[in-house]
Amino acid sequence: GRMHFAESYDGGQGYKGYEAEQTLENATKDDMPSKLLMYYYGALVWEQLKQKVGDEAMLAGFSEFFRENTFKTVTYQEFLVYLQKNTDVQVKEYLSQWLKNNAKIDLCIGNVDIKQVGQHYRTEVEVVVNADRDYELISALGYKSLDQDKLELIEVCFTQAGNHKVVFDSDYRPQFIQIDPAYRVPQINLSNNSWSE
């Protein structure tokens, strides 16, 4: 799902979706970057909205929309009304940051500082958001020790480009840390998302 969309937006078939000349709000399928923008970037935009409004509100909006509009032609604006009914988030305003710009975002792990505090560990992770502008990014930081299979996830939200600090406590010393392990964010580079000791 998400990983496929992010990988395709990042460079599917040698093309990169953020290089499309059009924005998502006026994209057509004229060339491969535009197709990647519509299909893969578009899916990640919906993922960001789902993270913002929550699963229940998103599913309720979709459910009501399809129940009332089967076999009808409707506009995007009419569709947004259904999504807005179930949330206090200003859906149209929130989506505009993604629709009017083709996101050029690179998340990466900067400095990592781990200190033992009693029987526990306190970890400070610098997350660098390199972006062409400020976006509200809803993502996760994952961490684990080398003998664990599954990442522990911490939900994170960044509203500005630049350097951010994420601090967490754990019962063991983290040896692998990854930002956006489920690739929820449309990124231009997926290779700098992790740090390991």
Coordinates of N, CA, C and O in Angstrom, one line a residue:
G1 N 0.8 -1.2 0.0 CA 0.0 0.0 0.0 C 0.8 1.3 0.0 O 1.4 1.7 -1.0
R2 N 1.0 1.9 1.2 CA 1.7 3.2 1.3 C 3.1 3.1 0.7 O 3.5 4.0 0.1
M3 N 3.8 2.0 1.0 CA 5.2 2.0 0.6 C 5.3 1.9 -0.9 O 6.2 2.6 -1.5
H4 N 4.4 1.2 -1.6 CA 4.4 1.2 -3.0 C 4.1 2.6 -3.6 O 4.7 3.0 -4.6
F5 N 3.1 3.3 -3.0 CA 2.8 4.6 -3.5 C 4.0 5.6 -3.3 O 4.4 6.3 -4.2
A6 N 4.7 5.5 -2.1 CA 5.8 6.4 -1.9 C 7.0 6.1 -2.8 O 7.6 7.0 -3.4
E7 N 7.3 4.8 -3.0 CA 8.3 4.4 -3.9 C 8.1 4.8 -5.3 O 9.0 5.2 -6.1
S8 N 6.8 4.7 -5.8 CA 6.5 5.1 -7.1 C 6.5 6.6 -7.3 O 7.0 7.1 -8.4
Y9 N 6.1 7.3 -6.3 CA 6.2 8.8 -6.4 C 7.7 9.2 -6.4 O 8.1 10.2 -7.1
D10 N 8.5 8.5 -5.7 CA 9.9 8.8 -5.6 C 10.7 8.5 -6.8 O 11.7 9.2 -7.1
G11 N 10.3 7.6 -7.7 CA 11.0 7.4 -8.9 C 10.5 6.2 -9.7 O 11.4 5.5 -10.3
G12 N 9.3 5.9 -9.7 CA 8.7 4.8 -10.4 C 9.1 4.9 -11.9 O 8.9 6.0 -12.5
Q13 N 9.6 3.8 -12.5 CA 9.9 3.7 -13.9 C 10.9 4.8 -14.3 O 10.9 5.3 -15.4
G14 N 11.7 5.3 -13.4 CA 12.7 6.4 -13.7 C 12.1 7.8 -13.6 O 12.9 8.7 -13.7
Y15 N 10.8 7.9 -13.5 CA 10.2 9.2 -13.4 C 9.9 9.6 -11.9 O 9.7 8.7 -11.1
K16 N 9.8 10.9 -11.6 CA 9.5 11.3 -10.3 C 8.3 12.2 -10.3 O 8.2 13.2 -11.1
G17 N 7.3 11.8 -9.5 CA 6.0 12.5 -9.6 C 6.1 14.0 -9.3 O 5.4 14.8 -9.8
Y18 N 7.0 14.4 -8.4 CA 7.1 15.8 -8.0 C 7.7 16.6 -9.1 O 7.7 17.9 -9.1
E19 N 8.2 16.0 -10.2 CA 8.7 16.7 -11.4 C 7.5 17.1 -12.4 O 7.8 17.7 -13.4
A20 N 6.3 16.7 -12.1 CA 5.2 17.0 -13.0 C 5.0 18.5 -13.0 O 5.2 19.2 -12.1
E21 N 4.7 19.0 -14.2 CA 4.6 20.4 -14.4 C 3.3 20.9 -13.8 O 3.1 22.1 -13.5
Q22 N 2.3 20.0 -13.7 CA 1.0 20.4 -13.2 C 1.0 20.1 -11.7 O 1.8 19.4 -11.2
T23 N 0.0 20.7 -11.0 CA -0.2 20.4 -9.6 C -1.3 19.3 -9.5 O -2.1 19.1 -10.5
L24 N -1.5 18.7 -8.4 CA -2.5 17.7 -8.3 C -3.9 18.2 -8.6 O -4.8 17.5 -9.2
E25 N -4.2 19.5 -8.2 CA -5.6 20.0 -8.5 C -5.9 20.2 -9.9 O -7.1 20.2 -10.3
N26 N -4.9 20.2 -10.8 CA -5.2 20.4 -12.2 C -4.5 19.4 -13.1 O -4.3 19.6 -14.3
A27 N -4.1 18.3 -12.5 CA -3.3 17.3 -13.3 C -4.1 16.5 -14.3 O -5.3 16.2 -14.1
T28 N -3.5 16.2 -15.4 CA -4.1 15.3 -16.4 C -3.0 14.3 -16.7 O -1.9 14.4 -16.3
K29 N -3.4 13.2 -17.3 CA -2.5 12.1 -17.6 C -1.7 12.3 -18.9 O -1.6 11.4 -19.7
D30 N -1.1 13.4 -19.0 CA -0.4 13.8 -20.2 C 1.0 13.0 -20.3 O 1.4 12.7 -21.4
D31 N 1.6 12.8 -19.2 CA 2.9 12.2 -19.2 C 3.1 11.4 -18.0 O 2.3 11.4 -17.1
M32 N 4.2 10.6 -17.9 CA 4.4 9.7 -16.7 C 4.5 10.5 -15.4 O 3.9 10.1 -14.4
P33 N 5.2 11.6 -15.3 CA 5.3 12.3 -14.0 C 3.8 12.7 -13.5 O 3.5 12.6 -12.4
S34 N 3.0 13.1 -14.5 CA 1.6 13.5 -14.1 C 0.8 12.3 -13.6 O 0.0 12.4 -12.7
K35 N 1.0 11.1 -14.3 CA 0.3 9.9 -13.9 C 0.8 9.5 -12.4 O 0.0 9.1 -11.6
L36 N 2.1 9.6 -12.2 CA 2.6 9.3 -10.9 C 2.0 10.3 -9.8 O 1.7 9.9 -8.7
L37 N 1.9 11.5 -10.2 CA 1.4 12.5 -9.3 C -0.1 12.2 -9.0 O -0.5 12.2 -7.8
M38 N -0.9 11.8 -10.0 CA -2.3 11.5 -9.7 C -2.5 10.3 -8.9 O -3.2 10.3 -7.9
Y39 N -1.8 9.2 -9.3 CA -2.1 7.9 -8.7 C -1.4 7.7 -7.4 O -2.0 7.1 -6.4
Y40 N -0.1 8.0 -7.3 CA 0.7 7.7 -6.1 C 0.8 8.9 -5.1 O 0.5 8.7 -4.0
Y41 N 1.0 10.0 -5.6 CA 1.0 11.2 -4.7 C -0.4 11.4 -4.2 O -0.6 11.7 -3.0
G42 N -1.4 11.3 -5.1 CA -2.8 11.4 -4.7 C -3.1 10.5 -3.5 O -3.8 10.9 -2.6
A43 N -2.7 9.2 -3.6 CA -3.0 8.3 -2.6 C -2.4 8.7 -1.2 O -2.9 8.5 -0.2
L44 N -1.1 9.2 -1.3 CA -0.5 9.7 -0.1 C -1.1 10.9 0.5 O -1.1 11.1 1.7
V45 N -1.7 11.7 -0.3 CA -2.4 12.9 0.2 C -3.6 12.4 1.0 O -3.9 12.9 2.1
W46 N -4.4 11.4 0.4 CA -5.5 10.9 1.2 C -5.0 10.3 2.5 O -5.7 10.3 3.5
E47 N -3.9 9.6 2.5 CA -3.3 9.0 3.7 C -3.1 10.1 4.7 O -3.4 9.9 5.9
Q48 N -2.5 11.3 4.3 CA -2.3 12.3 5.2 C -3.6 12.9 5.8 O -3.7 13.1 7.0
L49 N -4.6 13.0 5.0 CA -5.9 13.4 5.5 C -6.5 12.4 6.5 O -7.0 12.8 7.5
K50 N -6.4 11.1 6.2 CA -6.9 10.1 7.1 C -6.2 10.2 8.4 O -6.8 10.0 9.5
Q51 N -4.8 10.4 8.4 CA -4.1 10.5 9.7 C -4.6 11.8 10.4 O -4.6 11.8 11.7
K52 N -4.9 12.8 9.7 CA -5.4 14.1 10.3 C -6.8 14.0 11.0 O -7.0 14.4 12.1
V53 N -7.7 13.4 10.2 CA -9.1 13.4 10.7 C -9.4 12.1 11.5 O -10.4 12.1 12.2
G54 N -8.6 11.1 11.3 CA -8.9 9.8 11.9 C -9.6 8.8 11.1 O -10.3 9.2 10.1
D55 N -9.4 7.5 11.3 CA -10.1 6.5 10.5 C -11.6 6.6 10.5 O -12.2 6.4 9.5
E56 N -12.2 6.8 11.7 CA -13.6 6.7 11.8 C -14.3 7.8 10.9 O -15.2 7.6 10.2
A57 N -13.8 9.0 11.1 CA -14.3 10.2 10.3 C -14.1 10.0 8.8 O -15.1 10.2 8.0
M58 N -13.0 9.5 8.4 CA -12.7 9.3 7.0 C -13.6 8.2 6.4 O -14.3 8.4 5.4
L59 N -13.7 7.0 7.1 CA -14.6 6.0 6.6 C -16.1 6.3 6.6 O -16.8 6.0 5.7
A60 N -16.5 7.1 7.6 CA -17.9 7.6 7.7 C -18.2 8.5 6.5 O -19.3 8.3 5.9
G61 N -17.3 9.4 6.2 CA -17.5 10.3 5.0 C -17.5 9.5 3.7 O -18.4 9.7 2.9
F62 N -16.6 8.6 3.5 CA -16.6 7.7 2.3 C -17.9 6.9 2.2 O -18.6 6.8 1.2
S63 N -18.3 6.3 3.4 CA -19.5 5.4 3.4 C -20.7 6.2 3.0 O -21.5 5.8 2.1
E64 N -20.9 7.4 3.6 CA -22.1 8.2 3.3 C -22.1 8.6 1.9 O -23.1 8.7 1.2
F65 N -20.9 9.1 1.4 CA -20.8 9.5 0.0 C -21.2 8.5 -1.0 O -22.0 8.7 -1.9
F66 N -20.7 7.2 -0.8 CA -21.0 6.2 -1.8 C -22.4 5.7 -1.6 O -23.1 5.4 -2.6
R67 N -23.0 5.7 -0.4 CA -24.4 5.3 -0.2 C -25.3 6.3 -0.9 O -26.3 5.8 -1.5
E68 N -25.0 7.6 -0.9 CA -25.9 8.5 -1.5 C -25.7 8.9 -2.9 O -26.5 9.6 -3.6
N69 N -24.5 8.5 -3.5 CA -24.1 9.0 -4.8 C -23.8 7.9 -5.8 O -23.1 8.1 -6.8
T70 N -24.2 6.6 -5.5 CA -24.0 5.5 -6.4 C -24.6 5.9 -7.8 O -25.7 6.3 -7.9
F71 N -23.7 5.7 -8.8 CA -24.1 5.9 -10.2 C -24.4 7.4 -10.5 O -25.1 7.7 -11.5
K72 N -23.9 8.3 -9.7 CA -24.1 9.7 -10.0 C -22.8 10.3 -10.3 O -21.7 9.9 -9.9
T73 N -22.8 11.4 -11.0 CA -21.6 12.2 -11.3 C -21.6 13.4 -10.3 O -22.6 14.1 -10.2
V74 N -20.5 13.5 -9.5 CA -20.4 14.5 -8.6 C -19.1 15.2 -8.7 O -18.1 14.7 -9.3
T75 N -19.0 16.4 -8.2 CA -17.7 17.2 -8.2 C -16.9 16.9 -7.0 O -17.4 16.4 -6.0
Y76 N -15.6 17.3 -7.1 CA -14.7 17.2 -5.9 C -15.3 18.0 -4.7 O -15.2 17.5 -3.6
Q77 N -15.8 19.2 -5.0 CA -16.3 20.0 -3.9 C -17.5 19.4 -3.2 O -17.6 19.4 -2.0
E78 N -18.3 18.7 -4.0 CA -19.5 18.0 -3.4 C -18.9 16.8 -2.5 O -19.5 16.5 -1.4
F79 N -17.9 16.1 -3.0 CA -17.3 15.0 -2.2 C -16.8 15.5 -0.9 O -16.9 14.9 0.2
L80 N -16.1 16.7 -0.9 CA -15.5 17.2 0.3 C -16.6 17.5 1.4 O -16.3 17.4 2.6
V81 N -17.8 17.8 1.0 CA -18.9 18.1 1.9 C -19.1 16.8 2.8 O -19.3 17.0 4.0
Y82 N -19.0 15.7 2.2 CA -19.2 14.4 3.0 C -18.1 14.2 4.0 O -18.3 13.7 5.1
L83 N -16.9 14.5 3.6 CA -15.7 14.3 4.5 C -15.8 15.3 5.6 O -15.4 15.0 6.8
Q84 N -16.3 16.6 5.3 CA -16.4 17.6 6.3 C -17.4 17.3 7.4 O -17.3 17.7 8.5
K85 N -18.5 16.6 7.1 CA -19.6 16.3 8.0 C -19.1 15.6 9.3 O -19.7 15.7 10.3
N86 N -18.0 14.9 9.2 CA -17.6 14.0 10.3 C -16.4 14.5 11.1 O -15.8 13.7 11.8
T87 N -16.0 15.7 10.8 CA -14.8 16.2 11.5 C -14.8 17.7 11.7 O -15.5 18.4 10.9
D88 N -14.1 18.2 12.7 CA -13.9 19.6 12.9 C -12.7 20.2 12.1 O -12.6 21.4 12.0
V89 N -11.9 19.3 11.5 CA -10.8 19.7 10.7 C -11.3 20.4 9.5 O -12.3 19.9 8.8
Q90 N -10.8 21.5 9.1 CA -11.2 22.2 7.9 C -10.6 21.4 6.7 O -9.4 21.7 6.3
V91 N -11.3 20.5 6.1 CA -10.8 19.5 5.1 C -10.2 20.3 3.9 O -9.1 20.0 3.5
K92 N -11.0 21.1 3.3 CA -10.6 21.8 2.1 C -9.3 22.6 2.4 O -8.3 22.6 1.6
E93 N -9.2 23.3 3.5 CA -8.1 24.1 3.8 C -6.8 23.2 4.0 O -5.7 23.5 3.6
Y94 N -7.1 22.1 4.8 CA -6.0 21.2 5.0 C -5.4 20.6 3.7 O -4.2 20.5 3.5
L95 N -6.3 20.2 2.8 CA -5.9 19.6 1.6 C -5.2 20.5 0.6 O -4.4 20.1 -0.2
S96 N -5.5 21.8 0.8 CA -4.9 22.8 -0.2 C -3.4 22.8 -0.2 O -2.8 23.1 -1.2
Q97 N -2.8 22.5 0.9 CA -1.3 22.5 1.0 C -0.7 21.5 0.0 O 0.4 21.6 -0.5
W98 N -1.5 20.4 -0.2 CA -1.1 19.3 -1.0 C -1.5 19.5 -2.5 O -0.8 19.0 -3.4
L99 N -2.7 20.0 -2.7 CA -3.2 20.1 -4.0 C -2.6 21.2 -4.8 O -2.5 21.1 -6.0
K100 N -2.2 22.3 -4.2 CA -1.7 23.5 -4.9 C -0.2 23.4 -5.1 O 0.4 24.3 -5.7
N101 N 0.5 22.4 -4.5 CA 1.9 22.2 -4.6 C 2.2 20.7 -4.7 O 1.5 19.9 -4.2
N102 N 3.2 20.4 -5.5 CA 3.7 19.0 -5.6 C 4.8 18.9 -4.6 O 5.9 19.4 -4.8
A103 N 4.6 18.2 -3.5 CA 5.5 18.2 -2.4 C 6.9 17.7 -2.7 O 7.0 16.6 -3.3
K104 N 7.9 18.4 -2.3 CA 9.2 18.0 -2.4 C 9.8 17.9 -1.0 O 10.3 18.9 -0.4
I105 N 9.7 16.7 -0.4 CA 10.0 16.5 1.0 C 11.0 15.4 1.1 O 10.9 14.3 0.5
D106 N 12.0 15.6 1.9 CA 13.0 14.6 2.2 C 13.2 14.5 3.7 O 13.6 15.5 4.4
L107 N 12.7 13.4 4.3 CA 12.9 13.2 5.8 C 14.2 12.5 6.0 O 14.4 11.5 5.3
C108 N 14.9 12.9 7.0 CA 16.1 12.1 7.3 C 16.4 12.2 8.8 O 16.0 13.1 9.5
I109 N 17.1 11.2 9.3 CA 17.6 11.1 10.6 C 18.9 11.9 10.7 O 19.9 11.6 10.0
G110 N 19.0 12.8 11.7 CA 20.2 13.5 11.9 C 20.9 12.9 13.1 O 21.1 11.7 13.1
N111 N 21.3 13.7 14.1 CA 22.0 13.2 15.3 C 21.0 12.4 16.2 O 19.9 12.6 16.3
V112 N 21.6 11.3 16.7 CA 20.9 10.5 17.7 C 21.7 10.4 19.0 O 22.9 10.2 19.0
D113 N 21.1 10.7 20.1 CA 21.7 10.7 21.4 C 21.0 9.8 22.4 O 19.8 10.0 22.6
I114 N 21.6 8.8 22.9 CA 21.0 7.8 23.8 C 21.7 7.8 25.1 O 23.0 7.7 25.2
K115 N 20.9 8.0 26.2 CA 21.5 8.0 27.5 C 20.8 7.1 28.4 O 19.5 6.9 28.3
Q116 N 21.5 6.4 29.2 CA 20.9 5.5 30.2 C 20.4 6.3 31.4 O 21.2 7.1 31.9
V117 N 19.2 6.2 31.8 CA 18.6 6.9 32.9 C 18.1 5.8 33.9 O 17.0 5.3 33.6
G118 N 18.8 5.5 34.9 CA 18.4 4.4 35.8 C 18.4 3.1 35.0 O 19.4 2.7 34.4
Q119 N 17.3 2.4 35.0 CA 17.2 1.1 34.3 C 16.6 1.3 32.9 O 16.4 0.3 32.2
H120 N 16.4 2.5 32.5 CA 15.8 2.8 31.2 C 16.7 3.6 30.3 O 17.8 4.1 30.8
Y121 N 16.3 3.8 29.1 CA 17.1 4.7 28.1 C 16.2 5.8 27.6 O 15.0 5.6 27.3
R122 N 16.8 7.0 27.6 CA 16.2 8.2 27.0 C 16.9 8.5 25.7 O 18.1 8.6 25.6
T123 N 16.1 8.5 24.6 CA 16.7 8.7 23.2 C 16.2 10.0 22.7 O 15.0 10.3 22.7
E124 N 17.1 10.8 22.2 CA 16.8 12.1 21.4 C 17.2 11.9 20.0 O 18.3 11.6 19.7
V125 N 16.2 12.0 19.1 CA 16.5 11.8 17.7 C 16.2 13.2 17.0 O 15.1 13.8 17.1
E126 N 17.2 13.6 16.2 CA 17.0 14.8 15.4 C 16.4 14.3 14.0 O 17.0 13.5 13.3
V127 N 15.2 14.8 13.7 CA 14.6 14.5 12.4 C 14.7 15.8 11.6 O 14.2 16.9 12.0
V128 N 15.3 15.7 10.4 CA 15.4 16.8 9.5 C 14.3 16.7 8.4 O 14.2 15.7 7.7
V129 N 13.5 17.8 8.3 CA 12.5 17.9 7.3 C 13.0 18.9 6.3 O 13.0 20.1 6.5
N130 N 13.6 18.3 5.2 CA 14.0 19.2 4.1 C 12.8 19.2 3.1 O 12.4 18.2 2.6
A131 N 12.3 20.4 3.0 CA 11.1 20.6 2.1 C 11.1 21.9 1.4 O 11.8 22.9 1.9
D132 N 10.4 22.0 0.3 CA 10.3 23.2 -0.5 C 9.5 24.3 0.2 O 9.5 25.4 -0.1
R133 N 8.7 23.9 1.2 CA 7.8 24.8 2.0 C 7.4 24.1 3.3 O 7.7 22.9 3.5
D134 N 6.6 24.7 4.1 CA 6.1 24.1 5.3 C 4.9 23.3 5.0 O 4.0 23.8 4.3
Y135 N 4.8 22.0 5.5 CA 3.7 21.2 5.3 C 3.3 20.7 6.7 O 4.2 20.6 7.6
E136 N 2.1 20.3 6.9 CA 1.8 19.5 8.1 C 1.9 18.1 7.8 O 1.1 17.5 7.0
L137 N 3.0 17.4 8.3 CA 3.3 16.0 8.0 C 2.9 15.2 9.2 O 3.4 15.4 10.3
I138 N 2.1 14.2 9.0 CA 1.8 13.2 10.0 C 2.4 11.9 9.7 O 2.2 11.3 8.6
S139 N 3.3 11.4 10.6 CA 4.1 10.3 10.3 C 4.3 9.5 11.5 O 3.5 9.6 12.5
A140 N 5.4 8.7 11.6 CA 5.8 7.9 12.7 C 7.3 7.8 12.8 O 8.0 7.8 11.7
L141 N 7.8 7.6 14.0 CA 9.2 7.2 14.2 C 9.2 5.8 14.7 O 8.4 5.5 15.6
G142 N 10.0 4.9 14.1 CA 10.0 3.5 14.6 C 11.4 3.2 15.1 O 12.4 3.7 14.7
Y143 N 11.4 2.4 16.2 CA 12.7 2.0 16.8 C 12.6 0.6 17.3 O 11.6 0.0 17.6
K144 N 13.8 -0.1 17.4 CA 13.9 -1.4 17.9 C 15.3 -1.8 18.3 O 16.2 -1.1 17.8
S145 N 15.5 -2.9 19.0 CA 16.8 -3.4 19.2 C 17.1 -4.4 18.1 O 16.2 -4.8 17.3
L146 N 18.3 -4.8 17.9 CA 18.7 -5.7 16.8 C 18.0 -7.0 16.9 O 17.8 -7.7 15.9
D147 N 17.7 -7.5 18.1 CA 17.0 -8.8 18.2 C 15.5 -8.8 18.1 O 14.9 -9.8 18.3
Q148 N 14.9 -7.6 17.9 CA 13.5 -7.5 17.7 C 13.1 -7.5 16.2 O 13.9 -7.0 15.4
D149 N 12.0 -8.1 15.9 CA 11.5 -8.1 14.5 C 10.7 -6.9 14.2 O 10.7 -6.3 13.1
K150 N 9.9 -6.5 15.2 CA 8.9 -5.4 15.0 C 9.3 -4.1 15.6 O 9.9 -4.0 16.7
L151 N 9.1 -3.0 14.8 CA 9.4 -1.7 15.3 C 8.3 -1.2 16.3 O 7.1 -1.5 16.1
E152 N 8.8 -0.5 17.3 CA 7.9 0.2 18.2 C 7.6 1.6 17.5 O 8.6 2.2 17.0
L153 N 6.4 2.0 17.4 CA 6.1 3.2 16.6 C 5.7 4.4 17.6 O 4.9 4.2 18.5
I154 N 6.1 5.6 17.2 CA 5.7 6.8 17.9 C 5.1 7.7 16.9 O 5.8 8.0 15.9
E155 N 3.9 8.1 17.0 CA 3.3 9.0 16.1 C 4.0 10.4 16.2 O 4.2 10.9 17.3
V156 N 4.3 11.0 15.1 CA 4.9 12.4 15.1 C 4.2 13.3 14.1 O 3.6 12.8 13.1
C157 N 4.2 14.6 14.4 CA 3.6 15.5 13.5 C 4.6 16.7 13.4 O 5.1 17.2 14.4
F158 N 4.9 17.1 12.2 CA 5.8 18.2 11.9 C 5.0 19.3 11.1 O 4.4 18.9 10.1
T159 N 5.1 20.5 11.5 CA 4.4 21.6 10.8 C 5.3 22.5 10.1 O 4.8 23.4 9.4
Q160 N 6.6 22.4 10.3 CA 7.6 23.3 9.6 C 8.8 22.5 9.1 O 9.1 21.4 9.7
A161 N 9.3 23.0 8.0 CA 10.6 22.5 7.5 C 11.7 22.8 8.6 O 11.5 23.7 9.4
G162 N 12.8 22.0 8.5 CA 13.9 22.3 9.4 C 14.1 21.1 10.3 O 13.7 20.0 10.1
N163 N 14.9 21.3 11.4 CA 15.3 20.3 12.3 C 14.3 20.2 13.5 O 13.9 21.2 14.1
H164 N 14.0 19.0 13.9 CA 13.0 18.7 15.0 C 13.6 17.6 15.9 O 14.3 16.8 15.5
K165 N 13.3 17.7 17.2 CA 13.8 16.7 18.1 C 12.6 15.9 18.6 O 11.5 16.4 19.0
V166 N 12.8 14.6 18.5 CA 11.8 13.6 19.0 C 12.5 12.9 20.2 O 13.6 12.3 20.0
V167 N 11.9 12.9 21.4 CA 12.4 12.3 22.5 C 11.5 11.1 23.0 O 10.3 11.3 23.1
F168 N 12.1 10.0 23.3 CA 11.3 8.9 23.8 C 12.1 8.0 24.8 O 13.4 8.1 24.8
D169 N 11.4 7.4 25.7 CA 12.0 6.5 26.7 C 11.7 5.0 26.4 O 10.7 4.7 25.8
S170 N 12.7 4.1 26.6 CA 12.5 2.7 26.3 C 13.2 1.9 27.4 O 14.1 2.4 28.1
D171 N 12.7 0.6 27.5 CA 13.3 -0.3 28.5 C 14.7 -0.9 28.0 O 15.4 -1.5 28.7
Y172 N 14.9 -0.7 26.7 CA 16.2 -1.2 26.1 C 16.8 -0.2 25.2 O 16.2 0.8 24.9
R173 N 18.1 -0.4 24.9 CA 18.8 0.6 24.1 C 18.4 0.4 22.6 O 18.7 -0.7 22.0
P174 N 17.8 1.4 22.0 CA 17.5 1.3 20.6 C 18.8 1.2 19.7 O 19.7 1.9 20.0
Q175 N 18.7 0.3 18.7 CA 19.9 0.1 17.9 C 19.5 0.3 16.4 O 20.4 0.4 15.5
F176 N 18.2 0.5 16.2 CA 17.8 0.8 14.8 C 16.6 1.8 15.0 O 15.7 1.6 15.7
I177 N 16.7 2.9 14.2 CA 15.6 4.0 14.3 C 15.3 4.4 12.9 O 16.2 4.5 12.0
Q178 N 14.0 4.5 12.6 CA 13.6 4.9 11.2 C 12.5 5.9 11.3 O 11.5 5.7 12.0
I179 N 12.6 7.0 10.5 CA 11.5 7.9 10.4 C 10.6 7.5 9.2 O 11.1 7.0 8.2
D180 N 9.3 7.6 9.4 CA 8.3 7.3 8.5 C 8.5 5.8 7.9 O 8.6 5.6 6.7
P181 N 8.5 4.8 8.8 CA 8.8 3.5 8.4 C 7.7 2.9 7.5 O 7.9 2.0 6.8
A182 N 6.4 3.5 7.6 CA 5.4 3.0 6.7 C 5.2 3.9 5.5 O 4.3 3.7 4.7
Y183 N 6.1 4.9 5.3 CA 6.2 5.8 4.2 C 4.8 6.4 4.0 O 4.2 6.3 2.9
R184 N 4.3 7.1 5.0 CA 3.1 7.8 4.9 C 3.2 9.2 4.2 O 2.2 9.8 3.8
V185 N 4.4 9.7 4.1 CA 4.7 11.0 3.6 C 5.2 10.9 2.1 O 6.1 10.1 1.9
P186 N 4.7 11.7 1.2 CA 5.3 11.7 -0.1 C 6.7 12.3 -0.1 O 6.8 13.5 0.2
Q187 N 7.7 11.5 -0.4 CA 9.0 12.0 -0.3 C 9.8 11.9 -1.6 O 9.5 11.1 -2.5
I188 N 10.8 12.7 -1.7 CA 11.7 12.7 -2.9 C 12.8 11.7 -2.8 O 13.5 11.4 -3.7
N189 N 13.1 11.2 -1.6 CA 14.2 10.3 -1.3 C 13.8 9.4 -0.1 O 13.6 9.9 0.9
L190 N 13.8 8.1 -0.3 CA 13.5 7.2 0.8 C 14.7 6.5 1.4 O 14.6 5.6 2.2
S191 N 15.9 6.9 1.0 CA 17.1 6.2 1.4 C 17.8 6.8 2.7 O 18.7 6.2 3.2
N192 N 17.3 7.9 3.2 CA 17.9 8.5 4.3 C 17.0 8.5 5.6 O 17.2 9.2 6.5
N193 N 16.1 7.5 5.6 CA 15.1 7.5 6.7 C 15.6 6.8 7.9 O 14.8 6.7 8.9
S194 N 16.7 6.2 7.9 CA 17.1 5.3 9.0 C 18.5 5.6 9.6 O 19.3 6.1 8.9
W195 N 18.6 5.2 10.8 CA 19.9 5.2 11.5 C 20.1 3.9 12.3 O 19.1 3.3 12.8
S196 N 21.3 3.4 12.3 CA 21.5 2.2 13.1 C 22.9 2.3 13.7 O 23.8 2.9 13.2
E197 N 23.0 1.7 14.9 CA 24.2 1.8 15.7 C 25.2 0.7 15.2 O 24.8 -0.4 14.9

